[in-house]
Tab-separated table of C-alpha atoms in Angstrom:
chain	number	residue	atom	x	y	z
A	1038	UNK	CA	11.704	0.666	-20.123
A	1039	UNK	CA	14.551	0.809	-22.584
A	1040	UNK	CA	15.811	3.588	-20.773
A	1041	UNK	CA	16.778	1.797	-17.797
A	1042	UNK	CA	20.410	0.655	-17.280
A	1043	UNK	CA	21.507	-2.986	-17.905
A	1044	UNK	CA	22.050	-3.368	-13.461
A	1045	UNK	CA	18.326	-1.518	-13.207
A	1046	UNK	CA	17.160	-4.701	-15.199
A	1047	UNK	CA	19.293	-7.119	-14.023
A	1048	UNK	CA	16.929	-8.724	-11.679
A	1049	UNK	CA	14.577	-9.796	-14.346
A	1050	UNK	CA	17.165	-12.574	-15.067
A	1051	UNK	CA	16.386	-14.103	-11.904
A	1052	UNK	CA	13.134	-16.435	-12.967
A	1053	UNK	CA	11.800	-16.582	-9.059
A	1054	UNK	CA	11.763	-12.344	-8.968
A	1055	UNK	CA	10.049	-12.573	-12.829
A	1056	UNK	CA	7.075	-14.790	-11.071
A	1057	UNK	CA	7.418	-12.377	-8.014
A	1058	UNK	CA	6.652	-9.173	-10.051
A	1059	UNK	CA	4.298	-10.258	-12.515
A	1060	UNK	CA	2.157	-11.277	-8.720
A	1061	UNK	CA	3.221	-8.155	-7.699
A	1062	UNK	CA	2.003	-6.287	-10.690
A	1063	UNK	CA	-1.208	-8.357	-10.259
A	1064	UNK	CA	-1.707	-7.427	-6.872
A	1065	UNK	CA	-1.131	-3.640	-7.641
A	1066	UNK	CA	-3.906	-3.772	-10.196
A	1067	UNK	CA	-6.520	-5.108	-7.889
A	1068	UNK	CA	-6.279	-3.219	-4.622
A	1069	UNK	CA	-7.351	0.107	-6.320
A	1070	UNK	CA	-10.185	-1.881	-8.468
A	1071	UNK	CA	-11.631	-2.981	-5.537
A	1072	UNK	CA	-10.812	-0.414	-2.740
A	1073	UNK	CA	-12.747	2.396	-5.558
A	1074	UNK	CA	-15.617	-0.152	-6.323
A	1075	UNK	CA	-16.831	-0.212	-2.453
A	1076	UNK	CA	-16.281	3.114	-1.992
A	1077	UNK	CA	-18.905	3.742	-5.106
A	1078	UNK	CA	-20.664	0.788	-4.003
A	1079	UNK	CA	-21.406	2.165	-0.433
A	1080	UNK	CA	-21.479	5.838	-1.660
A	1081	UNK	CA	-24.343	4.739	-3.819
A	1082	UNK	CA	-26.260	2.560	-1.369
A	1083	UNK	CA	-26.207	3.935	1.971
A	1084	UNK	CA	-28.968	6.339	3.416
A	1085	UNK	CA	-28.020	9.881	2.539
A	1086	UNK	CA	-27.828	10.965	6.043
A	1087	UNK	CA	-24.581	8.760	6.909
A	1088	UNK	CA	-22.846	7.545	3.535
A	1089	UNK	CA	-19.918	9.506	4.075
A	1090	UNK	CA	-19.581	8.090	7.570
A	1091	UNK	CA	-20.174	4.525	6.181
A	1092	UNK	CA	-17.542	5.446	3.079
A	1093	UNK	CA	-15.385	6.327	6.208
A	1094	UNK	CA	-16.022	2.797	7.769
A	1095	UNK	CA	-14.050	0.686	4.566
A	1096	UNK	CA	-10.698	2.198	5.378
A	1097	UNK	CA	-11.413	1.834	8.948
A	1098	UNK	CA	-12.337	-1.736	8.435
A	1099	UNK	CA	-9.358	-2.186	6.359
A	1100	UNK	CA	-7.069	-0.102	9.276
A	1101	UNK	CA	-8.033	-2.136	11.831
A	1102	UNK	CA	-7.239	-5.444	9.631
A	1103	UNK	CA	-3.860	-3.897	8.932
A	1104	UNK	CA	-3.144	-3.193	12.640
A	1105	UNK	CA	-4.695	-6.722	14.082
A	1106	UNK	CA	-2.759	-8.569	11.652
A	1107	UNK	CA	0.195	-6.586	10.443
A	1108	UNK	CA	3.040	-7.402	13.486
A	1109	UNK	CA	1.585	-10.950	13.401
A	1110	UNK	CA	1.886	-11.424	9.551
A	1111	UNK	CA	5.817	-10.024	9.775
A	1112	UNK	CA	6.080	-12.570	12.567
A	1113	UNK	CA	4.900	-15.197	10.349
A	1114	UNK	CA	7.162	-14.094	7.794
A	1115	UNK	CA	10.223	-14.618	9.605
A	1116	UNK	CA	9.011	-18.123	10.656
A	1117	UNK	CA	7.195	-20.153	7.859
A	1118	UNK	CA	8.320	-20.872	4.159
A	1119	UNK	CA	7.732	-17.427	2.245
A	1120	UNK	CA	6.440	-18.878	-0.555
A	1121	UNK	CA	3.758	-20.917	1.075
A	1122	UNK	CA	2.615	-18.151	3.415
A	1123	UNK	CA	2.199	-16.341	-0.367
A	1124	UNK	CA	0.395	-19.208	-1.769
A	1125	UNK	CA	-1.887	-19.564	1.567
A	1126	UNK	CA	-3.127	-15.987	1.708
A	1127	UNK	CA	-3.771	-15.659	-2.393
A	1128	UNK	CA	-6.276	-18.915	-1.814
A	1129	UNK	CA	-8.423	-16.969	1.632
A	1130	UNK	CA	-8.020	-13.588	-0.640
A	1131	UNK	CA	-10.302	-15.630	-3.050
A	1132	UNK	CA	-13.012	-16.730	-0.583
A	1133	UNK	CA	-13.177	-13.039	0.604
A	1134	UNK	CA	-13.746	-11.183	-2.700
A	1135	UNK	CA	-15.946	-14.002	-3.934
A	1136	UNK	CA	-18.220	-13.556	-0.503
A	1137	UNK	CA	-17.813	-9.850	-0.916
A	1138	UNK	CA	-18.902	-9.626	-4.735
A	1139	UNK	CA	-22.121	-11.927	-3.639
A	1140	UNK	CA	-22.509	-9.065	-0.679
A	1141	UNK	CA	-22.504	-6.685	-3.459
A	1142	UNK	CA	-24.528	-8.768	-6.232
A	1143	UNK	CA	-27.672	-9.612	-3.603
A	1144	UNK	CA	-27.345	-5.976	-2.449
A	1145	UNK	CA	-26.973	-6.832	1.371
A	1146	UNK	CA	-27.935	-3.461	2.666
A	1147	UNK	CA	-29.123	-2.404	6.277
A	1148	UNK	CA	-26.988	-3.051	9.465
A	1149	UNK	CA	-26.551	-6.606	9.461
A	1150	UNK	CA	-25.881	-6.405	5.208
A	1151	UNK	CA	-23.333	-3.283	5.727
A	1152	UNK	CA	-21.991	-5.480	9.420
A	1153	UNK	CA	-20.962	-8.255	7.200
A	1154	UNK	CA	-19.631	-6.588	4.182
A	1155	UNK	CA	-17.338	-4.417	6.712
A	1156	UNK	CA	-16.112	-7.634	8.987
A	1157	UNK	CA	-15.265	-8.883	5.352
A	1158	UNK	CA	-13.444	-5.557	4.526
A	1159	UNK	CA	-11.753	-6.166	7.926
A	1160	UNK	CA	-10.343	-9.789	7.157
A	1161	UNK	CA	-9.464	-8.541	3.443
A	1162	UNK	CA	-7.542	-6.109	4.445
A	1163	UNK	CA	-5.462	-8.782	7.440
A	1164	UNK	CA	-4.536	-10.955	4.770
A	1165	UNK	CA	-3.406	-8.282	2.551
A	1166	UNK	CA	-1.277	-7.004	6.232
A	1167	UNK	CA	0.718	-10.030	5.888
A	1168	UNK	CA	0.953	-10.320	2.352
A	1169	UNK	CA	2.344	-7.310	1.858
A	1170	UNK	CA	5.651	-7.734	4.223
A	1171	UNK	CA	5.906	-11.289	3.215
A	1172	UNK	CA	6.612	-10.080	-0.430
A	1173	UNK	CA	8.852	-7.359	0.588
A	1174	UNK	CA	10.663	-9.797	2.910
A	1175	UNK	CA	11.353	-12.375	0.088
A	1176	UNK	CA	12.953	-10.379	-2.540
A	1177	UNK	CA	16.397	-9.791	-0.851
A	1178	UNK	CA	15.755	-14.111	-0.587
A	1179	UNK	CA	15.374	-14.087	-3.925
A	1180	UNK	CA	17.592	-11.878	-5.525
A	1181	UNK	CA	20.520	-10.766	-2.754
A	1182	UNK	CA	21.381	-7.637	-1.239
A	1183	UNK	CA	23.552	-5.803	-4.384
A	1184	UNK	CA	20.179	-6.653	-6.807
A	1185	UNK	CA	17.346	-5.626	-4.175
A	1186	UNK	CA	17.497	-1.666	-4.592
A	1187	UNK	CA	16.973	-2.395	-8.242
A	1188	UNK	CA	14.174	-5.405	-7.449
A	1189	UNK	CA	12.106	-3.205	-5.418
A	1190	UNK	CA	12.537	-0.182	-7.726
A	1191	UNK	CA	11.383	-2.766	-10.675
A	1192	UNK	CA	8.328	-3.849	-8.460
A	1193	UNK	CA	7.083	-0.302	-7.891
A	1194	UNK	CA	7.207	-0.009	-12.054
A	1195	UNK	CA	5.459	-3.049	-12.948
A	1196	UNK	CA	2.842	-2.020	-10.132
A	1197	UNK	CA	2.605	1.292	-11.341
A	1198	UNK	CA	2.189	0.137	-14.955
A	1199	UNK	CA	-1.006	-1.887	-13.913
A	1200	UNK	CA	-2.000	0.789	-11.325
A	1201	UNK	CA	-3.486	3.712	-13.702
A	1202	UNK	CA	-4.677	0.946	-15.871
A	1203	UNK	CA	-6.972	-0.326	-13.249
A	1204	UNK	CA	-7.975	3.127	-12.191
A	1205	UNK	CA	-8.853	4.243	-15.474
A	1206	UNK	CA	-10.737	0.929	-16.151
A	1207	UNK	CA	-12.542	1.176	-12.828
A	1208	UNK	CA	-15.389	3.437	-13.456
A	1209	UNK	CA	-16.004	1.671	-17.264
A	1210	UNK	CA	-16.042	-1.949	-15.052
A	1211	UNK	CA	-18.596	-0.804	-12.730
A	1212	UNK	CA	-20.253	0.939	-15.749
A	1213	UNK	CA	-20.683	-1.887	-17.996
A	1214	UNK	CA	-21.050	-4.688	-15.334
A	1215	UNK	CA	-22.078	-3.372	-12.018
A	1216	UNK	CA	-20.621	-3.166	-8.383
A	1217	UNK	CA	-20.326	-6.735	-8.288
A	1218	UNK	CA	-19.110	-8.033	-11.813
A	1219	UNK	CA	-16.511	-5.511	-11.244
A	1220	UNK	CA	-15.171	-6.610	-7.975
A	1221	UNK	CA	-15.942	-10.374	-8.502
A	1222	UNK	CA	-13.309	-10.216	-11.597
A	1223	UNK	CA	-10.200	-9.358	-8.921
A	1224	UNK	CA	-10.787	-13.351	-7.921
A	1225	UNK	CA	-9.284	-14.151	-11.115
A	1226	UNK	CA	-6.128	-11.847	-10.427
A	1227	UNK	CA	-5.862	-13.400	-7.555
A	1228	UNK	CA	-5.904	-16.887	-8.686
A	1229	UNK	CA	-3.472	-16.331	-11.491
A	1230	UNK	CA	-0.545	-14.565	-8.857
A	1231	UNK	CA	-1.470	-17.945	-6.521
A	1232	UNK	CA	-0.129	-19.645	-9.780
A	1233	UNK	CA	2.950	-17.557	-10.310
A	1234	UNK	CA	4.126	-17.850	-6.799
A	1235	UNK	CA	3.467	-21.865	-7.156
A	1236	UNK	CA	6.276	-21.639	-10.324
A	1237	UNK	CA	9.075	-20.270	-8.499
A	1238	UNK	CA	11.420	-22.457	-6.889
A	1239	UNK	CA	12.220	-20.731	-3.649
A	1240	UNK	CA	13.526	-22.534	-0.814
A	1241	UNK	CA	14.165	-21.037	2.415
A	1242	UNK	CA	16.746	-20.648	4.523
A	1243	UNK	CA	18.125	-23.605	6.690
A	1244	UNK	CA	16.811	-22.144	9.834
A	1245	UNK	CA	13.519	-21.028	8.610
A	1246	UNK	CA	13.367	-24.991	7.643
A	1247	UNK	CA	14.453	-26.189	10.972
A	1248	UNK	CA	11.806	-23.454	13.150
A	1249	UNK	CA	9.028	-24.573	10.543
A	1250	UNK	CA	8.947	-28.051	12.698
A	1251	UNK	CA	8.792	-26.232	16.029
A	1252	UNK	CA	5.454	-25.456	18.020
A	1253	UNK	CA	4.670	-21.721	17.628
A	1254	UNK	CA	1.927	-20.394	19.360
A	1255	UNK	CA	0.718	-17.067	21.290
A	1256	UNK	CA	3.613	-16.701	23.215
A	1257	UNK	CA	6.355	-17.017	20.821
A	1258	UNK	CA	4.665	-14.835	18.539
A	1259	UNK	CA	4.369	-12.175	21.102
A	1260	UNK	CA	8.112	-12.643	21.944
A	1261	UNK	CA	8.840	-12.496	18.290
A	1262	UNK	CA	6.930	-9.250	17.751
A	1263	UNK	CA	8.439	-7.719	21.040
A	1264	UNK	CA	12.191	-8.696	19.745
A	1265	UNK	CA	11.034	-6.328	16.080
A	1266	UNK	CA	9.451	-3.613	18.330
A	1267	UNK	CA	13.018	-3.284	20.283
A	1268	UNK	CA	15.289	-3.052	17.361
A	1269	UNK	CA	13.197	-1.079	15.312
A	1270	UNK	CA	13.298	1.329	18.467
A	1271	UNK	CA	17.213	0.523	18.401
A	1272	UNK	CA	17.910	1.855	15.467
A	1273	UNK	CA	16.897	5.768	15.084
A	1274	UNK	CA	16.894	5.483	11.428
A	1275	UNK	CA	14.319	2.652	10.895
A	1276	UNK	CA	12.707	4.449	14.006
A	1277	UNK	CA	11.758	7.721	12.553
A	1278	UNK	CA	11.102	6.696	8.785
A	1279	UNK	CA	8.520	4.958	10.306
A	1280	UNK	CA	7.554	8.130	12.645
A	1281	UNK	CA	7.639	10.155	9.184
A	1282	UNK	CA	5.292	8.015	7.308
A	1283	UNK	CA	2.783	7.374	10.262
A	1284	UNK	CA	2.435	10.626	10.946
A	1285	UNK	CA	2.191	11.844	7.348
A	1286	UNK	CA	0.071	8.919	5.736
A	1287	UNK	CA	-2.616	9.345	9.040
A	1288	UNK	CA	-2.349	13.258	7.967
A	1289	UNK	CA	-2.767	12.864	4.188
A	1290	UNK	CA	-4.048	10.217	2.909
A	1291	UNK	CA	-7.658	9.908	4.217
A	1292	UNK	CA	-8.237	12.984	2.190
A	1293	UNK	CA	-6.498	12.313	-0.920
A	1294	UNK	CA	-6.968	8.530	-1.275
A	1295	UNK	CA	-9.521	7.093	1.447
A	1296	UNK	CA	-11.928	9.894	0.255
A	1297	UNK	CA	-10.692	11.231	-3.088
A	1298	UNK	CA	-12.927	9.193	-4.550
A	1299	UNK	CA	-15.839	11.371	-2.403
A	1300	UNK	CA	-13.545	14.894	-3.177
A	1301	UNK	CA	-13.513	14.115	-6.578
A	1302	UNK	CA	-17.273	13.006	-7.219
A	1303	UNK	CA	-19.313	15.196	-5.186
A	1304	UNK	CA	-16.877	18.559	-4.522
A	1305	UNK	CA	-15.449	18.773	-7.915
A	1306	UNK	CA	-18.524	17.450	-9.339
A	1307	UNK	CA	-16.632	14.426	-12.107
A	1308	UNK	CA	-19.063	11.887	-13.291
A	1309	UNK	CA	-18.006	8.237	-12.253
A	1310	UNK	CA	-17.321	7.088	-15.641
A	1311	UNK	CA	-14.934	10.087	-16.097
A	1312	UNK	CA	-13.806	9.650	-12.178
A	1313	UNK	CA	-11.193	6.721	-13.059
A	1314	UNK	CA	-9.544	8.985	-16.221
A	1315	UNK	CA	-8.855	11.843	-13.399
A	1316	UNK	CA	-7.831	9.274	-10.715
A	1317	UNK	CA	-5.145	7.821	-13.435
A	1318	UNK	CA	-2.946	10.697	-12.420
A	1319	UNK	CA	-1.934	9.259	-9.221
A	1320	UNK	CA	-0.828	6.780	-11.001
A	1321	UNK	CA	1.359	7.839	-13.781
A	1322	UNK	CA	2.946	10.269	-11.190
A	1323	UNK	CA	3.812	7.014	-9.575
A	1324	UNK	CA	4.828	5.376	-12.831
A	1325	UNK	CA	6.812	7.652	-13.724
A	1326	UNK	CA	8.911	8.263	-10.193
A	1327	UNK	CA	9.310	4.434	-9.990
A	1328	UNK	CA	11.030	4.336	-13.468
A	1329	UNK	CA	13.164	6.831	-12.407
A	1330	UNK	CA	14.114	4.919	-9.153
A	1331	UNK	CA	14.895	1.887	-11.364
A	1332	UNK	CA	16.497	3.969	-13.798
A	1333	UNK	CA	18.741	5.510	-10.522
A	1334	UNK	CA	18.593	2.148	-8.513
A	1335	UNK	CA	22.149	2.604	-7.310
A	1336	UNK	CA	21.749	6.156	-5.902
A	1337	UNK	CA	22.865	5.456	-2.424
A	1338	UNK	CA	21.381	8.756	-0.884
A	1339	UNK	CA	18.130	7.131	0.046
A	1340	UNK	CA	17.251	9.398	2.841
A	1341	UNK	CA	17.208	12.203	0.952
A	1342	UNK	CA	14.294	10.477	-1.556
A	1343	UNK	CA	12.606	10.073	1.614
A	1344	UNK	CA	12.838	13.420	2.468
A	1345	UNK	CA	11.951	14.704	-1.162
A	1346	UNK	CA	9.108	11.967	-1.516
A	1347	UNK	CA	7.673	13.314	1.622
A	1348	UNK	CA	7.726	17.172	0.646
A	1349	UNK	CA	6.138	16.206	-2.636
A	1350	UNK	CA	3.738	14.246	-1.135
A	1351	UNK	CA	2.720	17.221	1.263
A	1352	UNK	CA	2.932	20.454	-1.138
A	1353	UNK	CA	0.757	18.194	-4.258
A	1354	UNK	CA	-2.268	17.451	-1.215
A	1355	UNK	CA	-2.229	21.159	-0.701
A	1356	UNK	CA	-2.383	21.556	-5.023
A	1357	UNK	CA	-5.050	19.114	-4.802
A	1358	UNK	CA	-7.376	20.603	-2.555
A	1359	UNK	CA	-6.279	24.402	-3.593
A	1360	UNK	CA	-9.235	24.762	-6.514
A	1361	UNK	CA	-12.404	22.529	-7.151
A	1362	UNK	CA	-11.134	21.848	-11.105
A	1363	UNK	CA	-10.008	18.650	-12.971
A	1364	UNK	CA	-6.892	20.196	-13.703
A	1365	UNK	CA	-6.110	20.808	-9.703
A	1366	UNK	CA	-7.066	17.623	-9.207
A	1367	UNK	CA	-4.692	15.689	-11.919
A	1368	UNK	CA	-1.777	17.488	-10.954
A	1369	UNK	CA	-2.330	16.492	-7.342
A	1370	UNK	CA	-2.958	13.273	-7.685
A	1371	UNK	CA	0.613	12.898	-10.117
A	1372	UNK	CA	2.437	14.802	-7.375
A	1373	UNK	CA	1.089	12.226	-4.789
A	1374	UNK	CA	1.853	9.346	-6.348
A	1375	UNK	CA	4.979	10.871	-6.863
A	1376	UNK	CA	6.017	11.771	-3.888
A	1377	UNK	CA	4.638	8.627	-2.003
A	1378	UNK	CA	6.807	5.906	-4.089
A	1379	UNK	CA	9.446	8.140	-4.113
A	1380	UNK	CA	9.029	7.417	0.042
A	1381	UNK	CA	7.766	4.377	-0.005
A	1382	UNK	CA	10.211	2.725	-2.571
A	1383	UNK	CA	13.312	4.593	-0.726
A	1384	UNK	CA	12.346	3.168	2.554
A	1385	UNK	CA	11.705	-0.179	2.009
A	1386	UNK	CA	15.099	0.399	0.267
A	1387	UNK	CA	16.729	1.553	3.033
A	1388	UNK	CA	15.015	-0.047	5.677
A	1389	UNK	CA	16.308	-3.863	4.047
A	1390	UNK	CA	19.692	-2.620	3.506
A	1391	UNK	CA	19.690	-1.803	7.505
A	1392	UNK	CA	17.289	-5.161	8.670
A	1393	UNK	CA	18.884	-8.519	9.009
A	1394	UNK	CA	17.135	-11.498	7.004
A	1395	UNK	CA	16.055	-12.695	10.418
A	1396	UNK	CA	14.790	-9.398	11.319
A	1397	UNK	CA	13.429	-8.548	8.079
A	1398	UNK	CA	9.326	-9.707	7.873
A	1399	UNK	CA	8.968	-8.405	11.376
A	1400	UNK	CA	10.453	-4.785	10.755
A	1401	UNK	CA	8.817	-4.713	7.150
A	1402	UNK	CA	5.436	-4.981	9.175
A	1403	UNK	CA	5.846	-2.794	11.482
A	1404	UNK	CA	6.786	-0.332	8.582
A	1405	UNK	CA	3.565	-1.325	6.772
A	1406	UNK	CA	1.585	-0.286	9.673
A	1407	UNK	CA	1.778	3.572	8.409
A	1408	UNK	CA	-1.082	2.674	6.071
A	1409	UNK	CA	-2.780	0.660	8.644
A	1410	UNK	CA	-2.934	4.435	10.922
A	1411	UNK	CA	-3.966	5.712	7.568
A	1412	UNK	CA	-6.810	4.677	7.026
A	1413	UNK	CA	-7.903	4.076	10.837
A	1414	UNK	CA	-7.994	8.195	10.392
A	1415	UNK	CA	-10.299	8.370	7.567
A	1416	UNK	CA	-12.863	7.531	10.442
A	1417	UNK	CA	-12.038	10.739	12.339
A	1418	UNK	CA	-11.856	12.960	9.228
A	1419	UNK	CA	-15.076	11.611	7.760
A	1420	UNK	CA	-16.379	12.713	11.523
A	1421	UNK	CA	-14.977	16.023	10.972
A	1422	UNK	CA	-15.791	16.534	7.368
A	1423	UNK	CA	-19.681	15.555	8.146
A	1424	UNK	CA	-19.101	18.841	11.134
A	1425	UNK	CA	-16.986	21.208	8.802
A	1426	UNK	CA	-17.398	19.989	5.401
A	1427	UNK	CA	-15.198	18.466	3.091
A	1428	UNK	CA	-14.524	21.961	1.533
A	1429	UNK	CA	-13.476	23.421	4.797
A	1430	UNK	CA	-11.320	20.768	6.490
A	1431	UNK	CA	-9.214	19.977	3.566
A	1432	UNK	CA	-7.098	22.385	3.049
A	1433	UNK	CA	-6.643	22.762	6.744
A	1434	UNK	CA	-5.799	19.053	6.753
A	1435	UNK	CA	-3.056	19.792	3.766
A	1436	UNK	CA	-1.173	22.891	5.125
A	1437	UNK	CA	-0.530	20.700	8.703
A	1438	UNK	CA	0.561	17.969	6.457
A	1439	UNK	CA	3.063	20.198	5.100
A	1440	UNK	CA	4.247	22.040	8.885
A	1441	UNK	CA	4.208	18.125	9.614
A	1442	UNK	CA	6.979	17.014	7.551
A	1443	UNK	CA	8.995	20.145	7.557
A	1444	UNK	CA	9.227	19.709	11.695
A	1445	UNK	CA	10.282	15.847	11.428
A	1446	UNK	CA	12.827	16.840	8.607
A	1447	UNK	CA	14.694	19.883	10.416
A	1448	UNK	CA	14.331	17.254	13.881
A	1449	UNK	CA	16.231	14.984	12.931
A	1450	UNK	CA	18.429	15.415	10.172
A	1451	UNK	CA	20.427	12.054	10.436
A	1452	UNK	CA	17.115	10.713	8.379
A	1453	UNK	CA	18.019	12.982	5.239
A	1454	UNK	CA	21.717	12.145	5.754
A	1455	UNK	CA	21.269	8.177	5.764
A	1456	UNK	CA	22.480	6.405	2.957
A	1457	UNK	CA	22.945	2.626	1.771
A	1458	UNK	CA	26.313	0.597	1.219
A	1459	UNK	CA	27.303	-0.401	-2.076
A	1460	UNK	CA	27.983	-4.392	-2.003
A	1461	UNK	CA	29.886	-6.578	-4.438
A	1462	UNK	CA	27.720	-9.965	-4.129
């Protein structure tokens, strides 16, 4: 950290954005702790005849979350206080991991035990849909246009600081205290981040305050989610980032992520307690990019990281499923991680600097919804992979990945060209 410039750091004098990325941090650390422990968890339990399929189900549970709640969530976003909507969410997050630890602890198998542990996945994974734009939404609030590059860049390194940490620790958790002691400890995470948003003093905007009175029910929300579906399709910028990440998260990660868990267990043949030291690789890989984007949080060619991110993202998936070895499978996993907060970091970047405030929650959720198609494909390639085998379909599944991002790229070239202003204030 002592590398990065005195304006790459500036937003840590800000004491709202220092409660905002110590949650964020928080949050980072439990999504892989818990999305890895029911994977294992279901893996482990389910008949042998349809665990992959069932393995499948959690990201499909958590796609379909994404995608009922998602546009709603950014509509919510641009309506309520911020920080309450924050504080509201933490506090149902805790009531669904508690309910889904006891699933785990009693061992609730069979069709109505795996029913309700996926309809819990399913409203997990809503609250975490508007979560997730809410946060991105509030730190241009909190910190102003000139300090957001370098806020965002400083949440992806805090979050990718916990991130390996919790994948490494993962398989030792489960180890030591089973399925459910290792899920049921992401309630206190989530308790502690409902305490750090509580310490900020945000306040929103006059007109947020004024709407917050006003009735809001079905129909405005649909009206407010069909005003963010026209400009985002008003702006060709916004429009095909999006396009580009859809296309290439519903392409890639299901196999890397969704079901690298699966690759790396039962292909490659790495014992769970080892799994999480392998895994870690992601992580650094997107460690390290993020310090770099903090480091470089000024660089105003952001569609150009985009472009980069996404090639890196591409060509490591193909490294990762080239040869059934550890070593294949760490330097994949760093590329990926790589490449995807290289992408993910520069559009959110890029994407804010474009969005008005008023505009912002709603277009932020509709850009979240690439990881919502994500992992509503796992479903399909879990179909697929059950037909062809894991083996065969992968590498199939990387080299269109690749074609993929190369067509979008040389299609429209105004989305490697795009760049951000440089403000004063």
């Amino acid at each position: 950290m002592t590398d990065l410039t005195p304006g790459a750091l500036a937003p840590l004098h800000n004491r709202d954005f220092r409660f905002l990325l110590a949650g964020f941090a928080i949050g980072q650390m439990l999504m892989p702790l818990q999305f890895i422990t029911q994977i294992l968890w279901v893996q482990s339990t389910a008949p042998n005849n349809i665990w992959l399929i069932l393995v499948a189900f959690i990201a499909t549970s958590r796609g379909l979350g994404g995608l009922a709640f998602g546009l709603y969530g950014g509509a919510l976003a641009d309506r309520f206080n911020r920080k309450h909507l924050l504080q509201l969410i933490l506090g149902l997050q805790v009531l669904t991991t508690s309910a889904i630890a006891g699933f785990m602890y009693l061992n609730l198998t069979g069709f109505v035990g795996f029913g309700a542990f996926f309809i819990l996945t399913f409203l997990s994974s809503g609250l975490q849909s508007i979560d997730a734009p809410t946060r991105l939404a509030i730190v241009p609030d909190v910190l102003g246009q000139r300090l957001t590059p370098s806020g965002i860049s400083l949440n992806q390194v805090s979050g990718q600081i916990a991130m390996p940490v919790a994948i490494m620790v993962t398989g030792i958790m489960i180890d030591q205290f089973g399925f459910s002691g290792a899920y049921g400890t992401t309630v206190i995470g989530y308790l502690l981040a409902m305490i750090l948003i509580g310490m900020m003093r945000y306040a929103p905007s006059a007109q947020v305050q004024s709407q917050q009175s006003q009735p809001y029910g079905l129909a405005q929300i649909k009206t407010d989610i069909s005003v963010g579906l026209r400009y985002a399709r008003g702006e060709p910028v916004i429009l095909w980032v999006i396009i580009l990440l859809i296309l290439l998260m519903s392409l890639g990660y299901p196999a890397t992520a969704s079901l690298g868990p699966t690759w790396v267990t039962t292909e490659v043949g790495v014992a769970i307690p080892r799994m999480g030291f392998v895994m870690m690789f992601w992580g650094i890989g997107s460690f390290i990019a993020a310090l770099m984007l903090a480091r470089f949080a000024n660089f105003v060619h952001r569609g150009a990281l985009i472009a980069f991110g996404a090639l890196l993202f591409s060509l490591s998936f193909v490294i990762f499923v080239l040869g059934k070895n550890e070593l294949n499978i760490m330097i994949g996993n760093f590329g990926l991680g790589a490449g995807m907060t290289t992408m993910m970091v520069s559009s959110t970047i890029l994407i804010q600097h474009i969005a008005p405030s008023d505009m912002r929650g709603r277009i932020m959720s509709i850009f979240q919804l690439n990881m919502a198609f994500a992992q509503l494909m796992t479903m399909p390639i879990a179909l697929l992979a059950q037909w062809m085998g894991l083996a065969a379909l992968f590498p199939i599944l990387s080299y269109l990945t690749v074609a993929m991002v190369v067509w979008v790229l040389l299609r429209q070239p105004q989305l490697i060209r795009a760049t951000i202003r440089q403000t004063s204030g």
